[in-house]
Coordinates of N, CA and C in Angstrom, one line a residue:
X34 N -125.9 -4.9 12.5 CA -125.8 -5.4 13.8 C -124.9 -4.4 14.6
X35 N -125.4 -4.0 15.8 CA -124.7 -3.0 16.6 C -123.5 -3.7 17.3
X36 N -122.5 -2.9 17.5 CA -121.3 -3.5 18.1 C -121.6 -3.9 19.6
X37 N -121.0 -4.9 20.1 CA -121.2 -5.3 21.5 C -120.5 -4.2 22.4
X38 N -121.1 -3.8 23.4 CA -120.6 -2.8 24.3 C -120.0 -3.5 25.6
X39 N -118.8 -3.0 26.0 CA -118.1 -3.5 27.1 C -117.8 -2.4 28.1
X40 N -117.8 -2.7 29.4 CA -117.5 -1.8 30.4 C -116.1 -2.1 30.9
X41 N -115.3 -1.0 31.0 CA -113.9 -1.1 31.5 C -113.8 -0.3 32.7
X42 N -113.2 -0.8 33.8 CA -113.0 -0.1 35.0 C -111.7 0.6 35.1
X43 N -111.7 1.9 35.5 CA -110.5 2.6 35.7 C -110.6 3.4 37.0
X44 N -109.4 3.8 37.5 CA -109.5 4.6 38.7 C -110.0 6.0 38.5
X45 N -110.4 6.7 39.6 CA -111.1 8.0 39.5 C -110.2 9.0 38.7
X46 N -108.9 9.1 39.0 CA -108.1 10.0 38.3 C -108.1 9.8 36.8
X47 N -108.0 8.6 36.4 CA -108.0 8.2 34.9 C -109.4 8.6 34.3
X48 N -110.4 8.3 35.0 CA -111.8 8.6 34.5 C -111.9 10.1 34.3
X49 N -111.5 10.9 35.3 CA -111.6 12.4 35.2 C -110.7 12.9 34.0
X50 N -109.5 12.3 33.9 CA -108.7 12.7 32.8 C -109.3 12.4 31.4
X51 N -109.8 11.2 31.3 CA -110.5 10.8 30.1 C -111.7 11.7 29.7
X52 N -112.5 12.0 30.8 CA -113.7 12.8 30.5 C -113.3 14.2 30.1
X53 N -112.2 14.7 30.8 CA -111.8 16.1 30.5 C -111.2 16.2 29.1
X54 N -110.4 15.2 28.7 CA -109.9 15.2 27.3 C -111.0 15.0 26.3
X55 N -111.9 14.1 26.5 CA -113.0 13.9 25.6 C -113.8 15.2 25.5
X56 N -114.2 15.8 26.6 CA -114.9 17.0 26.5 C -114.2 18.1 25.7
X57 N -112.9 18.2 25.9 CA -112.1 19.3 25.2 C -112.1 19.0 23.7
X58 N -112.3 17.8 23.3 CA -112.3 17.5 21.9 C -113.7 17.3 21.3
X59 N -114.7 17.5 22.2 CA -116.1 17.3 21.7 C -116.4 15.9 21.4
X60 N -115.8 14.9 22.1 CA -116.1 13.5 21.9 C -116.6 12.8 23.1
X61 N -117.2 11.6 22.9 CA -117.5 10.8 24.1 C -116.2 10.1 24.5
X62 N -116.3 9.6 25.8 CA -115.1 8.9 26.3 C -114.8 7.7 25.4
X63 N -115.9 7.0 25.0 CA -115.7 5.8 24.1 C -115.0 6.2 22.8
X64 N -115.4 7.3 22.2 CA -114.8 7.8 20.9 C -113.3 8.1 21.2
X65 N -113.1 8.8 22.3 CA -111.7 9.2 22.6 C -110.8 7.9 22.8
X66 N -111.3 7.0 23.5 CA -110.5 5.7 23.8 C -110.3 5.0 22.5
X67 N -111.4 4.9 21.7 CA -111.2 4.2 20.4 C -110.2 4.9 19.5
X68 N -110.2 6.2 19.5 CA -109.2 6.9 18.7 C -107.8 6.7 19.2
X69 N -107.6 6.8 20.5 CA -106.3 6.6 21.2 C -105.8 5.2 20.9
X70 N -106.7 4.2 20.9 CA -106.3 2.8 20.6 C -105.9 2.7 19.2
X71 N -106.6 3.3 18.3 CA -106.2 3.2 16.8 C -104.9 3.9 16.6
X72 N -104.6 5.0 17.3 CA -103.3 5.7 17.1 C -102.2 4.8 17.6
X73 N -102.3 4.1 18.7 CA -101.2 3.3 19.3 C -100.9 2.1 18.5
X74 N -101.9 1.7 17.7 CA -101.7 0.5 16.8 C -101.1 0.8 15.4
X75 N -100.9 2.1 15.2 CA -100.5 2.5 13.8 C -99.0 2.9 13.9
X76 N -98.2 2.2 13.1 CA -96.8 2.6 13.1 C -96.5 4.0 12.6
X77 N -95.6 4.7 13.2 CA -95.2 6.0 12.8 C -94.2 6.0 11.7
X78 N -94.5 6.6 10.6 CA -93.5 6.6 9.5 C -92.8 8.0 9.5
X79 N -91.5 8.0 9.6 CA -90.7 9.2 9.6 C -89.9 9.3 8.4
X80 N -89.8 10.5 7.8 CA -89.0 10.7 6.6 C -87.5 10.7 7.1
X81 N -86.7 10.6 6.1 CA -85.2 10.7 6.4 C -84.9 12.1 7.0
X82 N -85.6 13.1 6.5 CA -85.4 14.5 7.1 C -85.8 14.5 8.5
X83 N -86.9 13.9 8.9 CA -87.4 13.9 10.3 C -86.3 13.1 11.1
X84 N -85.8 12.0 10.6 CA -84.8 11.2 11.4 C -83.6 12.0 11.6
X85 N -83.1 12.7 10.5 CA -81.9 13.5 10.6 C -82.1 14.6 11.7
X86 N -83.3 15.2 11.7 CA -83.5 16.3 12.7 C -83.5 15.7 14.1
X87 N -84.1 14.5 14.3 CA -84.0 13.9 15.6 C -82.6 13.6 16.0
X88 N -81.8 13.1 15.0 CA -80.4 12.8 15.3 C -79.6 14.1 15.7
X89 N -79.9 15.2 15.0 CA -79.3 16.5 15.4 C -79.6 16.9 16.8
X90 N -80.9 16.8 17.1 CA -81.3 17.1 18.5 C -80.7 16.2 19.5
X91 N -80.6 15.0 19.3 CA -80.0 14.0 20.2 C -78.5 14.4 20.4
X92 N -77.8 14.7 19.3 CA -76.4 15.0 19.4 C -76.2 16.3 20.2
X93 N -77.1 17.3 20.1 CA -77.0 18.5 20.9 C -77.2 18.2 22.4
X94 N -78.2 17.3 22.7 CA -78.4 17.0 24.1 C -77.2 16.3 24.6
X95 N -76.6 15.3 23.9 CA -75.5 14.6 24.4 C -74.3 15.5 24.6
X96 N -74.2 16.6 23.8 CA -73.0 17.5 23.9 C -73.2 18.5 25.0
X97 N -74.4 18.5 25.7 CA -74.6 19.3 26.9 C -75.4 20.6 26.6
X98 N -75.9 20.8 25.4 CA -76.7 22.0 25.1 C -78.0 21.9 26.0
X99 N -78.5 23.1 26.3 CA -79.7 23.2 27.2 C -80.9 22.6 26.5
X100 N -81.8 22.1 27.4 CA -83.0 21.5 27.0 C -84.2 22.2 27.5
X101 N -85.4 21.8 27.1 CA -86.6 22.5 27.7 C -86.9 21.8 29.0
X102 N -87.2 22.7 30.0 CA -87.5 22.1 31.4 C -88.7 21.2 31.3
X103 N -88.7 20.2 32.2 CA -89.7 19.2 32.3 C -91.1 19.8 32.4
X104 N -91.2 20.8 33.3 CA -92.5 21.5 33.6 C -93.1 22.1 32.3
X105 N -92.3 22.7 31.5 CA -92.8 23.3 30.2 C -93.3 22.2 29.2
X106 N -92.5 21.1 29.2 CA -92.9 20.0 28.3 C -94.2 19.4 28.8
X107 N -94.3 19.2 30.1 CA -95.5 18.6 30.7 C -96.8 19.4 30.4
X108 N -96.6 20.8 30.5 CA -97.7 21.7 30.2 C -98.1 21.6 28.8
X109 N -97.1 21.6 27.9 CA -97.3 21.5 26.5 C -98.0 20.2 26.1
X110 N -97.6 19.1 26.7 CA -98.2 17.8 26.4 C -99.7 17.8 26.7
X111 N -100.0 18.5 27.8 CA -101.4 18.5 28.2 C -102.3 19.2 27.2
X112 N -101.8 20.0 26.3 CA -102.6 20.7 25.3 C -102.8 19.8 24.0
X113 N -102.1 18.6 24.0 CA -102.3 17.8 22.8 C -103.8 17.4 22.7
X114 N -104.3 17.4 21.5 CA -105.7 17.1 21.3 C -106.7 18.1 21.7
X115 N -106.2 19.3 22.1 CA -107.1 20.4 22.5 C -107.0 21.6 21.5
X116 N -107.9 22.5 21.5 CA -107.8 23.7 20.7 C -106.5 24.5 21.0
X117 N -106.0 24.4 22.2 CA -104.9 25.2 22.7 C -103.5 24.7 22.1
X118 N -103.5 23.5 21.5 CA -102.3 22.9 21.0 C -101.6 23.7 19.9
X119 N -100.3 23.9 20.1 CA -99.5 24.5 19.0 C -98.2 23.6 18.9
X120 N -97.8 23.3 17.7 CA -96.5 22.6 17.6 C -95.4 23.3 18.4
X121 N -94.5 22.5 18.9 CA -93.5 23.0 19.8 C -92.7 24.1 19.1
X122 N -92.4 23.9 17.9 CA -91.5 24.9 17.2 C -92.3 26.3 17.0
X123 N -93.6 26.3 17.2 CA -94.4 27.5 17.2 C -94.5 28.2 18.5
X124 N -93.9 27.6 19.5 CA -94.0 28.2 20.9 C -93.1 29.4 21.1

């Protein structure tokens, strides 16, 4: 039995963004949204080493060490899910 299909309305900017991200990944918009929905429903498991690294980073921010400018982070986030993506530490 085929799954029931639903139509969801979004504004033009969201539709363009979804189409662009789906195209970049070689997916349909439906596949992209299904994948995004699955990811948001899955708890993230962090190791104690990952948590310790986050704690070190937060302590350095609180102590006044420099951070990455917002524009650089925003540009990097736009590469997520695309072939251009590189982990931040590889930048």
